[in-house]
Amino acid sequence: MKGTIRSDEFRVRPGEPVDVKQRPTRVKPVYTSKEHYRELLAGHVEKLSALQTLLYASDSYALLVIFQGMDAAGKDSAIKHVMSGVNPQGCQVFSFKHPSAEELDHDFLWRTTRALPERGRIGIFNRSYYEDVLIVRVHPEILKSQRIPDDGRDGAKIWPQRYRSIVDLETHLHCNGTRVVKFFLHMSRDEQRKRFLERIEEPDKRWKFSLGDIDERKFWDRYMEAYSACLSATSTKTAPWYVVPADDKKAARLIISSVILDTLKGLKMSYPSLGIQRRAELREIRKLLTP
């Protein structure tokens, strides 16, 4: 049925072996035209806006949304389009790139932990602490800059240890009211090539492109191996990963917005009830405002 998205189709089950190379980067779109896509996304955004208001008013939960993916996978545009109707006062977006000297003097979870959303808010991480089991795994020489003791850089131990630290953190967050949902925007290597060429050709996109992006393409297979291991080790019942086919940006945005909506709908939220004193205050205010 057009317009219907089964989010569980893209969810990684806890402990499920993952080989992202076997996962599709494109699925049959649920929209029939550009107009239909805009209509569907607008409906999602409207519902998301209402649920965000309820999240803020109930002040019991927070939502952390994590985006990971290769360069040009569409993380920025997904955040822009899906969260377009959310009140900026109730939403925080953080992008994590190369760590600063101060951040390197702390454990790998420190810099992102400081940016976690408060109750009632939605936090969005454009890249996250997962970089430390992805790019660092592909480029293990980065570990030297993290000043980890020699016995902590054992390749056979460090990745399982970091996976465990991440799962423990996300379990802790869940127990304290923060719901975590994670998206891997799964794009094909050929689609990335096309998008890089678009960035070169289009003046308003050239600023996004760098030679470093091309260098990283050489490590594509190693990144896919790192993502496969990470998704399998860190997708849990309370903090699931979703592998979103991202060759079609429009379809990806609809899948992402659908998952976020399902997550928020699953929370037990309600607007604060009014006490006797507050009702009396409102009655007095009504009297003052009534001619």
PDB file of C-alpha atoms in Angstrom:
ATOM      1  CA  MET A   1       0.000   0.000   0.000  1.00  0.00           C
ATOM      2  CA  LYS A   2       1.447   3.355  -1.050  1.00  0.00           C
ATOM      3  CA  GLY A   3       2.319   5.641   1.864  1.00  0.00           C
ATOM      4  CA  THR A   4       2.630   2.779   4.371  1.00  0.00           C
ATOM      5  CA  ILE A   5       6.051   2.193   5.928  1.00  0.00           C
ATOM      6  CA  ARG A   6       6.851  -0.803   8.108  1.00  0.00           C
ATOM      7  CA  SER A   7       9.736   0.539  10.178  1.00  0.00           C
ATOM      8  CA  ASP A   8      10.548  -2.896  11.620  1.00  0.00           C
ATOM      9  CA  GLU A   9      11.643  -3.923   8.139  1.00  0.00           C
ATOM     10  CA  PHE A  10      14.762  -1.786   8.571  1.00  0.00           C
ATOM     11  CA  ARG A  11      15.459  -2.517  12.235  1.00  0.00           C
ATOM     12  CA  VAL A  12      18.480  -4.565  13.298  1.00  0.00           C
ATOM     13  CA  ARG A  13      17.447  -7.191  15.833  1.00  0.00           C
ATOM     14  CA  PRO A  14      19.605  -7.544  18.968  1.00  0.00           C
ATOM     15  CA  GLY A  15      22.525  -9.858  18.272  1.00  0.00           C
ATOM     16  CA  GLU A  16      21.575 -10.236  14.610  1.00  0.00           C
ATOM     17  CA  PRO A  17      24.608 -10.856  12.367  1.00  0.00           C
ATOM     18  CA  VAL A  18      24.856  -7.927   9.977  1.00  0.00           C
ATOM     19  CA  ASP A  19      26.528  -7.671   6.599  1.00  0.00           C
ATOM     20  CA  VAL A  20      25.600  -4.269   5.242  1.00  0.00           C
ATOM     21  CA  LYS A  21      26.808  -5.288   1.785  1.00  0.00           C
ATOM     22  CA  GLN A  22      23.813  -7.644   1.683  1.00  0.00           C
ATOM     23  CA  ARG A  23      21.377  -4.896   2.704  1.00  0.00           C
ATOM     24  CA  PRO A  24      19.603  -2.865  -0.001  1.00  0.00           C
ATOM     25  CA  THR A  25      20.604   0.745  -0.613  1.00  0.00           C
ATOM     26  CA  ARG A  26      17.366   1.386  -2.497  1.00  0.00           C
ATOM     27  CA  VAL A  27      13.811   0.141  -1.967  1.00  0.00           C
ATOM     28  CA  LYS A  28      10.625   0.535  -3.933  1.00  0.00           C
ATOM     29  CA  PRO A  29       9.392   4.035  -2.963  1.00  0.00           C
ATOM     30  CA  VAL A  30       6.197   4.392  -0.978  1.00  0.00           C
ATOM     31  CA  TYR A  31       5.399   7.615  -2.819  1.00  0.00           C
ATOM     32  CA  THR A  32       4.035   7.835  -6.360  1.00  0.00           C
ATOM     33  CA  SER A  33       5.213  11.322  -7.317  1.00  0.00           C
ATOM     34  CA  LYS A  34       7.055  14.356  -5.970  1.00  0.00           C
ATOM     35  CA  GLU A  35       3.724  15.849  -4.922  1.00  0.00           C
ATOM     36  CA  HIS A  36       2.757  12.652  -3.109  1.00  0.00           C
ATOM     37  CA  TYR A  37       6.157  12.621  -1.358  1.00  0.00           C
ATOM     38  CA  ARG A  38       5.700  16.217  -0.200  1.00  0.00           C
ATOM     39  CA  GLU A  39       2.220  15.381   1.061  1.00  0.00           C
ATOM     40  CA  LEU A  40       3.453  12.358   3.017  1.00  0.00           C
ATOM     41  CA  LEU A  41       6.427  14.171   4.515  1.00  0.00           C
ATOM     42  CA  ALA A  42       4.290  17.188   5.458  1.00  0.00           C
ATOM     43  CA  GLY A  43       1.921  14.850   7.275  1.00  0.00           C
ATOM     44  CA  HIS A  44       4.809  13.265   9.170  1.00  0.00           C
ATOM     45  CA  VAL A  45       6.279  16.662  10.061  1.00  0.00           C
ATOM     46  CA  GLU A  46       2.910  17.927  11.339  1.00  0.00           C
ATOM     47  CA  LYS A  47       2.474  14.876  13.578  1.00  0.00           C
ATOM     48  CA  LEU A  48       6.068  15.121  14.747  1.00  0.00           C
ATOM     49  CA  SER A  49       5.556  18.765  15.711  1.00  0.00           C
ATOM     50  CA  ALA A  50       2.498  17.874  17.823  1.00  0.00           C
ATOM     51  CA  LEU A  51       4.320  15.000  19.524  1.00  0.00           C
ATOM     52  CA  GLN A  52       7.318  17.200  20.231  1.00  0.00           C
ATOM     53  CA  THR A  53       5.049  19.701  21.971  1.00  0.00           C
ATOM     54  CA  LEU A  54       3.636  16.859  24.070  1.00  0.00           C
ATOM     55  CA  LEU A  55       7.161  15.602  24.821  1.00  0.00           C
ATOM     56  CA  TYR A  56       8.147  19.072  26.016  1.00  0.00           C
ATOM     57  CA  ALA A  57       5.007  19.529  28.120  1.00  0.00           C
ATOM     58  CA  SER A  58       5.153  16.113  29.783  1.00  0.00           C
ATOM     59  CA  ASP A  59       8.841  16.683  30.672  1.00  0.00           C
ATOM     60  CA  SER A  60       9.461  13.003  31.482  1.00  0.00           C
ATOM     61  CA  TYR A  61      11.324  11.712  28.438  1.00  0.00           C
ATOM     62  CA  ALA A  62      14.043  12.872  26.078  1.00  0.00           C
ATOM     63  CA  LEU A  63      14.722  11.563  22.582  1.00  0.00           C
ATOM     64  CA  LEU A  64      18.217  11.127  21.162  1.00  0.00           C
ATOM     65  CA  VAL A  65      18.386  10.571  17.396  1.00  0.00           C
ATOM     66  CA  ILE A  66      21.742   9.483  15.975  1.00  0.00           C
ATOM     67  CA  PHE A  67      22.694   9.702  12.291  1.00  0.00           C
ATOM     68  CA  GLN A  68      25.663   7.823  10.867  1.00  0.00           C
ATOM     69  CA  GLY A  69      26.674   7.186   7.297  1.00  0.00           C
ATOM     70  CA  MET A  70      29.342   7.704   4.684  1.00  0.00           C
ATOM     71  CA  ASP A  71      30.028  11.174   3.279  1.00  0.00           C
ATOM     72  CA  ALA A  72      27.126  12.397   1.088  1.00  0.00           C
ATOM     73  CA  ALA A  73      24.714   9.795   2.496  1.00  0.00           C
ATOM     74  CA  GLY A  74      22.170  12.547   3.197  1.00  0.00           C
ATOM     75  CA  LYS A  75      22.489  13.068   6.955  1.00  0.00           C
ATOM     76  CA  ASP A  76      22.266  16.867   6.780  1.00  0.00           C
ATOM     77  CA  SER A  77      19.324  16.921   4.379  1.00  0.00           C
ATOM     78  CA  ALA A  78      17.448  14.278   6.386  1.00  0.00           C
ATOM     79  CA  ILE A  79      17.779  16.371   9.535  1.00  0.00           C
ATOM     80  CA  LYS A  80      16.745  19.524   7.651  1.00  0.00           C
ATOM     81  CA  HIS A  81      13.632  18.035   6.054  1.00  0.00           C
ATOM     82  CA  VAL A  82      12.400  15.669   8.769  1.00  0.00           C
ATOM     83  CA  MET A  83      12.856  18.117  11.636  1.00  0.00           C
ATOM     84  CA  SER A  84      11.627  21.175   9.706  1.00  0.00           C
ATOM     85  CA  GLY A  85       8.447  21.517  11.784  1.00  0.00           C
ATOM     86  CA  VAL A  86      10.032  21.034  15.182  1.00  0.00           C
ATOM     87  CA  ASN A  87      10.217  24.006  17.542  1.00  0.00           C
ATOM     88  CA  PRO A  88      13.918  24.999  17.735  1.00  0.00           C
ATOM     89  CA  GLN A  89      13.500  25.630  21.481  1.00  0.00           C
ATOM     90  CA  GLY A  90      12.796  21.932  22.000  1.00  0.00           C
ATOM     91  CA  CYS A  91      15.438  20.516  19.663  1.00  0.00           C
ATOM     92  CA  GLN A  92      19.238  20.524  19.733  1.00  0.00           C
ATOM     93  CA  VAL A  93      21.472  19.455  16.837  1.00  0.00           C
ATOM     94  CA  PHE A  94      25.156  18.657  17.299  1.00  0.00           C
ATOM     95  CA  SER A  95      27.688  17.688  14.646  1.00  0.00           C
ATOM     96  CA  PHE A  96      30.788  15.866  15.825  1.00  0.00           C
ATOM     97  CA  LYS A  97      33.881  16.076  13.678  1.00  0.00           C
ATOM     98  CA  HIS A  98      37.569  15.833  14.579  1.00  0.00           C
ATOM     99  CA  PRO A  99      37.920  16.024  18.384  1.00  0.00           C
ATOM    100  CA  SER A 100      39.648  18.998  19.988  1.00  0.00           C
ATOM    101  CA  ALA A 101      42.732  18.749  22.181  1.00  0.00           C
ATOM    102  CA  GLU A 102      40.524  19.042  25.269  1.00  0.00           C
ATOM    103  CA  GLU A 103      38.240  16.259  24.047  1.00  0.00           C
ATOM    104  CA  LEU A 104      41.213  13.990  23.354  1.00  0.00           C
ATOM    105  CA  ASP A 105      42.208  14.348  27.015  1.00  0.00           C
ATOM    106  CA  HIS A 106      38.977  12.551  28.021  1.00  0.00           C
ATOM    107  CA  ASP A 107      37.401   9.190  27.281  1.00  0.00           C
ATOM    108  CA  PHE A 108      35.734   8.806  23.892  1.00  0.00           C
ATOM    109  CA  LEU A 109      32.207   9.231  25.307  1.00  0.00           C
ATOM    110  CA  TRP A 110      32.910  12.504  27.120  1.00  0.00           C
ATOM    111  CA  ARG A 111      32.329  15.057  24.381  1.00  0.00           C
ATOM    112  CA  THR A 112      28.986  13.602  23.296  1.00  0.00           C
ATOM    113  CA  THR A 113      27.735  12.992  26.831  1.00  0.00           C
ATOM    114  CA  ARG A 114      27.933  16.731  27.462  1.00  0.00           C
ATOM    115  CA  ALA A 115      25.515  17.288  24.564  1.00  0.00           C
ATOM    116  CA  LEU A 116      22.791  14.835  25.611  1.00  0.00           C
ATOM    117  CA  PRO A 117      19.240  16.273  25.494  1.00  0.00           C
ATOM    118  CA  GLU A 118      17.389  17.291  28.628  1.00  0.00           C
ATOM    119  CA  ARG A 119      14.009  15.820  29.479  1.00  0.00           C
ATOM    120  CA  GLY A 120      11.344  17.188  27.189  1.00  0.00           C
ATOM    121  CA  ARG A 121      13.735  17.763  24.304  1.00  0.00           C
ATOM    122  CA  ILE A 122      14.908  16.059  21.148  1.00  0.00           C
ATOM    123  CA  GLY A 123      18.665  15.785  20.665  1.00  0.00           C
ATOM    124  CA  ILE A 124      20.137  15.039  17.251  1.00  0.00           C
ATOM    125  CA  PHE A 125      23.690  13.811  16.764  1.00  0.00           C
ATOM    126  CA  ASN A 126      25.034  14.209  13.226  1.00  0.00           C
ATOM    127  CA  ARG A 127      27.785  11.609  13.708  1.00  0.00           C
ATOM    128  CA  SER A 128      28.391  10.641  17.305  1.00  0.00           C
ATOM    129  CA  TYR A 129      30.411   8.516  19.705  1.00  0.00           C
ATOM    130  CA  TYR A 130      30.054   5.778  17.110  1.00  0.00           C
ATOM    131  CA  GLU A 131      32.834   7.465  15.139  1.00  0.00           C
ATOM    132  CA  ASP A 132      35.198   5.906  17.678  1.00  0.00           C
ATOM    133  CA  VAL A 133      34.289   2.390  16.558  1.00  0.00           C
ATOM    134  CA  LEU A 134      33.967   3.304  12.873  1.00  0.00           C
ATOM    135  CA  ILE A 135      36.511   5.781  11.526  1.00  0.00           C
ATOM    136  CA  VAL A 136      38.937   4.915  14.325  1.00  0.00           C
ATOM    137  CA  ARG A 137      38.595   1.224  13.496  1.00  0.00           C
ATOM    138  CA  VAL A 138      39.254   1.921   9.813  1.00  0.00           C
ATOM    139  CA  HIS A 139      42.183   4.181  10.745  1.00  0.00           C
ATOM    140  CA  PRO A 140      43.649   2.622  13.927  1.00  0.00           C
ATOM    141  CA  GLU A 141      46.521   5.109  13.831  1.00  0.00           C
ATOM    142  CA  ILE A 142      44.049   7.646  15.255  1.00  0.00           C
ATOM    143  CA  LEU A 143      44.224   5.748  18.554  1.00  0.00           C
ATOM    144  CA  LYS A 144      47.696   7.187  19.090  1.00  0.00           C
ATOM    145  CA  SER A 145      46.254  10.707  19.199  1.00  0.00           C
ATOM    146  CA  GLN A 146      43.755   9.589  21.855  1.00  0.00           C
ATOM    147  CA  ARG A 147      46.613   8.991  24.294  1.00  0.00           C
ATOM    148  CA  ILE A 148      45.270   5.630  25.418  1.00  0.00           C
ATOM    149  CA  PRO A 149      47.733   3.540  27.463  1.00  0.00           C
ATOM    150  CA  ASP A 150      49.533   0.875  25.446  1.00  0.00           C
ATOM    151  CA  ASP A 151      47.608  -1.959  27.091  1.00  0.00           C
ATOM    152  CA  GLY A 152      44.333  -0.252  26.100  1.00  0.00           C
ATOM    153  CA  ARG A 153      45.122  -0.257  22.384  1.00  0.00           C
ATOM    154  CA  ASP A 154      44.988  -4.029  21.981  1.00  0.00           C
ATOM    155  CA  GLY A 155      43.041  -4.511  18.754  1.00  0.00           C
ATOM    156  CA  ALA A 156      41.492  -7.743  19.959  1.00  0.00           C
ATOM    157  CA  LYS A 157      40.060  -6.067  23.052  1.00  0.00           C
ATOM    158  CA  ILE A 158      39.418  -2.407  22.338  1.00  0.00           C
ATOM    159  CA  TRP A 159      36.440  -2.766  19.976  1.00  0.00           C
ATOM    160  CA  PRO A 160      34.445  -5.200  22.174  1.00  0.00           C
ATOM    161  CA  GLN A 161      35.251  -2.935  25.137  1.00  0.00           C
ATOM    162  CA  ARG A 162      33.992   0.146  23.323  1.00  0.00           C
ATOM    163  CA  TYR A 163      30.867  -1.656  22.137  1.00  0.00           C
ATOM    164  CA  ARG A 164      30.167  -2.627  25.737  1.00  0.00           C
ATOM    165  CA  SER A 165      30.734   0.958  26.932  1.00  0.00           C
ATOM    166  CA  ILE A 166      28.281   2.231  24.311  1.00  0.00           C
ATOM    167  CA  VAL A 167      25.618  -0.357  25.134  1.00  0.00           C
ATOM    168  CA  ASP A 168      26.026   0.367  28.858  1.00  0.00           C
ATOM    169  CA  LEU A 169      25.631   4.108  28.227  1.00  0.00           C
ATOM    170  CA  GLU A 170      22.516   3.659  26.096  1.00  0.00           C
ATOM    171  CA  THR A 171      21.011   1.266  28.652  1.00  0.00           C
ATOM    172  CA  HIS A 172      21.661   3.831  31.372  1.00  0.00           C
ATOM    173  CA  LEU A 173      20.024   6.566  29.274  1.00  0.00           C
ATOM    174  CA  HIS A 174      16.955   4.411  28.623  1.00  0.00           C
ATOM    175  CA  CYS A 175      16.537   3.655  32.324  1.00  0.00           C
ATOM    176  CA  ASN A 176      16.565   7.390  33.006  1.00  0.00           C
ATOM    177  CA  GLY A 177      14.017   8.370  30.366  1.00  0.00           C
ATOM    178  CA  THR A 178      16.101   9.072  27.263  1.00  0.00           C
ATOM    179  CA  ARG A 179      15.004   7.035  24.271  1.00  0.00           C
ATOM    180  CA  VAL A 180      17.755   6.390  21.722  1.00  0.00           C
ATOM    181  CA  VAL A 181      17.097   5.650  18.053  1.00  0.00           C
ATOM    182  CA  LYS A 182      19.937   5.251  15.548  1.00  0.00           C
ATOM    183  CA  PHE A 183      19.999   5.507  11.759  1.00  0.00           C
ATOM    184  CA  PHE A 184      22.673   4.196   9.422  1.00  0.00           C
ATOM    185  CA  LEU A 185      22.037   5.848   6.070  1.00  0.00           C
ATOM    186  CA  HIS A 186      23.080   3.052   3.748  1.00  0.00           C
ATOM    187  CA  MET A 187      24.240   4.411   0.397  1.00  0.00           C
ATOM    188  CA  SER A 188      25.904   2.582  -2.482  1.00  0.00           C
ATOM    189  CA  ARG A 189      29.423   3.469  -3.556  1.00  0.00           C
ATOM    190  CA  ASP A 190      28.167   4.399  -7.018  1.00  0.00           C
ATOM    191  CA  GLU A 191      25.532   6.738  -5.568  1.00  0.00           C
ATOM    192  CA  GLN A 192      28.226   8.461  -3.521  1.00  0.00           C
ATOM    193  CA  ARG A 193      30.245   8.984  -6.700  1.00  0.00           C
ATOM    194  CA  LYS A 194      27.215  10.601  -8.365  1.00  0.00           C
ATOM    195  CA  ARG A 195      26.617  12.908  -5.420  1.00  0.00           C
ATOM    196  CA  PHE A 196      30.272  13.942  -5.293  1.00  0.00           C
ATOM    197  CA  LEU A 197      30.082  14.882  -8.972  1.00  0.00           C
ATOM    198  CA  GLU A 198      26.927  16.913  -8.256  1.00  0.00           C
ATOM    199  CA  ARG A 199      28.768  18.771  -5.519  1.00  0.00           C
ATOM    200  CA  ILE A 200      31.493  19.719  -7.991  1.00  0.00           C
ATOM    201  CA  GLU A 201      29.018  20.837 -10.658  1.00  0.00           C
ATOM    202  CA  GLU A 202      26.590  22.778  -8.476  1.00  0.00           C
ATOM    203  CA  PRO A 203      27.943  26.074  -7.057  1.00  0.00           C
ATOM    204  CA  ASP A 204      25.858  25.896  -3.866  1.00  0.00           C
ATOM    205  CA  LYS A 205      27.244  22.438  -3.056  1.00  0.00           C
ATOM    206  CA  ARG A 206      30.939  22.863  -3.872  1.00  0.00           C
ATOM    207  CA  TRP A 207      31.763  24.021  -0.376  1.00  0.00           C
ATOM    208  CA  LYS A 208      30.825  20.560   0.941  1.00  0.00           C
ATOM    209  CA  PHE A 209      33.447  18.787  -1.134  1.00  0.00           C
ATOM    210  CA  SER A 210      37.077  18.096  -0.239  1.00  0.00           C
ATOM    211  CA  LEU A 211      39.864  15.818  -1.437  1.00  0.00           C
ATOM    212  CA  GLY A 212      39.650  14.069   1.924  1.00  0.00           C
ATOM    213  CA  ASP A 213      36.244  12.728   0.901  1.00  0.00           C
ATOM    214  CA  ILE A 214      37.834  11.070  -2.129  1.00  0.00           C
ATOM    215  CA  ASP A 215      40.618   9.578  -0.005  1.00  0.00           C
ATOM    216  CA  GLU A 216      38.074   7.911   2.261  1.00  0.00           C
ATOM    217  CA  ARG A 217      36.457   6.153  -0.704  1.00  0.00           C
ATOM    218  CA  LYS A 218      39.577   3.991  -0.898  1.00  0.00           C
ATOM    219  CA  PHE A 219      38.559   2.466   2.432  1.00  0.00           C
ATOM    220  CA  TRP A 220      34.952   1.737   1.454  1.00  0.00           C
ATOM    221  CA  ASP A 221      35.117  -2.021   2.096  1.00  0.00           C
ATOM    222  CA  ARG A 222      36.773  -1.513   5.463  1.00  0.00           C
ATOM    223  CA  TYR A 223      34.051   0.954   6.437  1.00  0.00           C
ATOM    224  CA  MET A 224      31.369  -1.533   5.469  1.00  0.00           C
ATOM    225  CA  GLU A 225      33.068  -4.153   7.663  1.00  0.00           C
ATOM    226  CA  ALA A 226      33.267  -1.670  10.558  1.00  0.00           C
ATOM    227  CA  TYR A 227      29.595  -0.740  10.187  1.00  0.00           C
ATOM    228  CA  SER A 228      28.557  -4.393  10.009  1.00  0.00           C
ATOM    229  CA  ALA A 229      30.384  -5.254  13.226  1.00  0.00           C
ATOM    230  CA  CYS A 230      29.125  -2.126  14.994  1.00  0.00           C
ATOM    231  CA  LEU A 231      25.452  -2.563  14.078  1.00  0.00           C
ATOM    232  CA  SER A 232      25.464  -6.188  15.136  1.00  0.00           C
ATOM    233  CA  ALA A 233      27.157  -5.450  18.475  1.00  0.00           C
ATOM    234  CA  THR A 234      25.227  -2.332  19.507  1.00  0.00           C
ATOM    235  CA  SER A 235      21.648  -2.685  18.247  1.00  0.00           C
ATOM    236  CA  THR A 236      19.532  -3.475  21.301  1.00  0.00           C
ATOM    237  CA  LYS A 237      15.842  -3.662  22.117  1.00  0.00           C
ATOM    238  CA  THR A 238      15.963  -0.282  23.860  1.00  0.00           C
ATOM    239  CA  ALA A 239      18.413   1.463  21.483  1.00  0.00           C
ATOM    240  CA  PRO A 240      17.891  -0.044  18.021  1.00  0.00           C
ATOM    241  CA  TRP A 241      19.733   0.597  14.792  1.00  0.00           C
ATOM    242  CA  TYR A 242      17.820   1.117  11.563  1.00  0.00           C
ATOM    243  CA  VAL A 243      19.595   0.464   8.259  1.00  0.00           C
ATOM    244  CA  VAL A 244      17.915   3.009   5.982  1.00  0.00           C
ATOM    245  CA  PRO A 245      18.311   2.560   2.202  1.00  0.00           C
ATOM    246  CA  ALA A 246      19.643   5.999   1.278  1.00  0.00           C
ATOM    247  CA  ASP A 247      20.167   6.026  -2.480  1.00  0.00           C
ATOM    248  CA  ASP A 248      16.705   7.618  -2.714  1.00  0.00           C
ATOM    249  CA  LYS A 249      16.802  10.576  -0.327  1.00  0.00           C
ATOM    250  CA  LYS A 250      13.047  11.075  -0.382  1.00  0.00           C
ATOM    251  CA  ALA A 251      12.324   7.472   0.587  1.00  0.00           C
ATOM    252  CA  ALA A 252      14.992   7.670   3.293  1.00  0.00           C
ATOM    253  CA  ARG A 253      13.378  10.772   4.838  1.00  0.00           C
ATOM    254  CA  LEU A 254       9.976   9.086   4.938  1.00  0.00           C
ATOM    255  CA  ILE A 255      11.443   6.003   6.618  1.00  0.00           C
ATOM    256  CA  ILE A 256      13.311   8.112   9.175  1.00  0.00           C
ATOM    257  CA  SER A 257      10.322  10.287  10.024  1.00  0.00           C
ATOM    258  CA  SER A 258       8.119   7.204  10.336  1.00  0.00           C
ATOM    259  CA  VAL A 259      10.525   5.563  12.797  1.00  0.00           C
ATOM    260  CA  ILE A 260      10.771   8.732  14.908  1.00  0.00           C
ATOM    261  CA  LEU A 261       6.983   9.039  14.963  1.00  0.00           C
ATOM    262  CA  ASP A 262       6.593   5.413  16.049  1.00  0.00           C
ATOM    263  CA  THR A 263       9.160   5.954  18.803  1.00  0.00           C
ATOM    264  CA  LEU A 264       7.396   9.025  20.187  1.00  0.00           C
ATOM    265  CA  LYS A 265       3.963   7.416  19.920  1.00  0.00           C
ATOM    266  CA  GLY A 266       5.250   4.558  22.057  1.00  0.00           C
ATOM    267  CA  LEU A 267       5.949   6.852  25.022  1.00  0.00           C
ATOM    268  CA  LYS A 268       3.445   7.260  27.819  1.00  0.00           C
ATOM    269  CA  MET A 269       3.043  11.007  27.650  1.00  0.00           C
ATOM    270  CA  SER A 270       0.282  13.383  28.706  1.00  0.00           C
ATOM    271  CA  TYR A 271      -0.139  17.068  29.309  1.00  0.00           C
ATOM    272  CA  PRO A 272       0.242  18.119  32.966  1.00  0.00           C
ATOM    273  CA  SER A 273      -2.998  17.968  34.912  1.00  0.00           C
ATOM    274  CA  LEU A 274      -4.214  21.136  36.608  1.00  0.00           C
ATOM    275  CA  GLY A 275      -4.433  21.202  40.383  1.00  0.00           C
ATOM    276  CA  ILE A 276      -7.197  22.887  42.354  1.00  0.00           C
ATOM    277  CA  GLN A 277      -5.098  25.997  43.002  1.00  0.00           C
ATOM    278  CA  ARG A 278      -4.143  26.358  39.340  1.00  0.00           C
ATOM    279  CA  ARG A 279      -7.783  26.004  38.239  1.00  0.00           C
ATOM    280  CA  ALA A 280      -8.744  28.741  40.697  1.00  0.00           C
ATOM    281  CA  GLU A 281      -6.006  30.992  39.288  1.00  0.00           C
ATOM    282  CA  LEU A 282      -7.277  30.461  35.755  1.00  0.00           C
ATOM    283  CA  ARG A 283     -10.819  31.311  36.815  1.00  0.00           C
ATOM    284  CA  GLU A 284      -9.578  34.594  38.308  1.00  0.00           C
ATOM    285  CA  ILE A 285      -7.616  35.360  35.142  1.00  0.00           C
ATOM    286  CA  ARG A 286     -10.725  34.678  33.047  1.00  0.00           C
ATOM    287  CA  LYS A 287     -12.683  37.151  35.161  1.00  0.00           C
ATOM    288  CA  LEU A 288     -10.033  39.812  34.626  1.00  0.00           C
ATOM    289  CA  LEU A 289     -10.085  39.259  30.874  1.00  0.00           C
ATOM    290  CA  THR A 290     -13.859  39.159  30.550  1.00  0.00           C
ATOM    291  CA  PRO A 291     -15.464  42.579  29.782  1.00  0.00           C
TER     292      PRO A 291
END
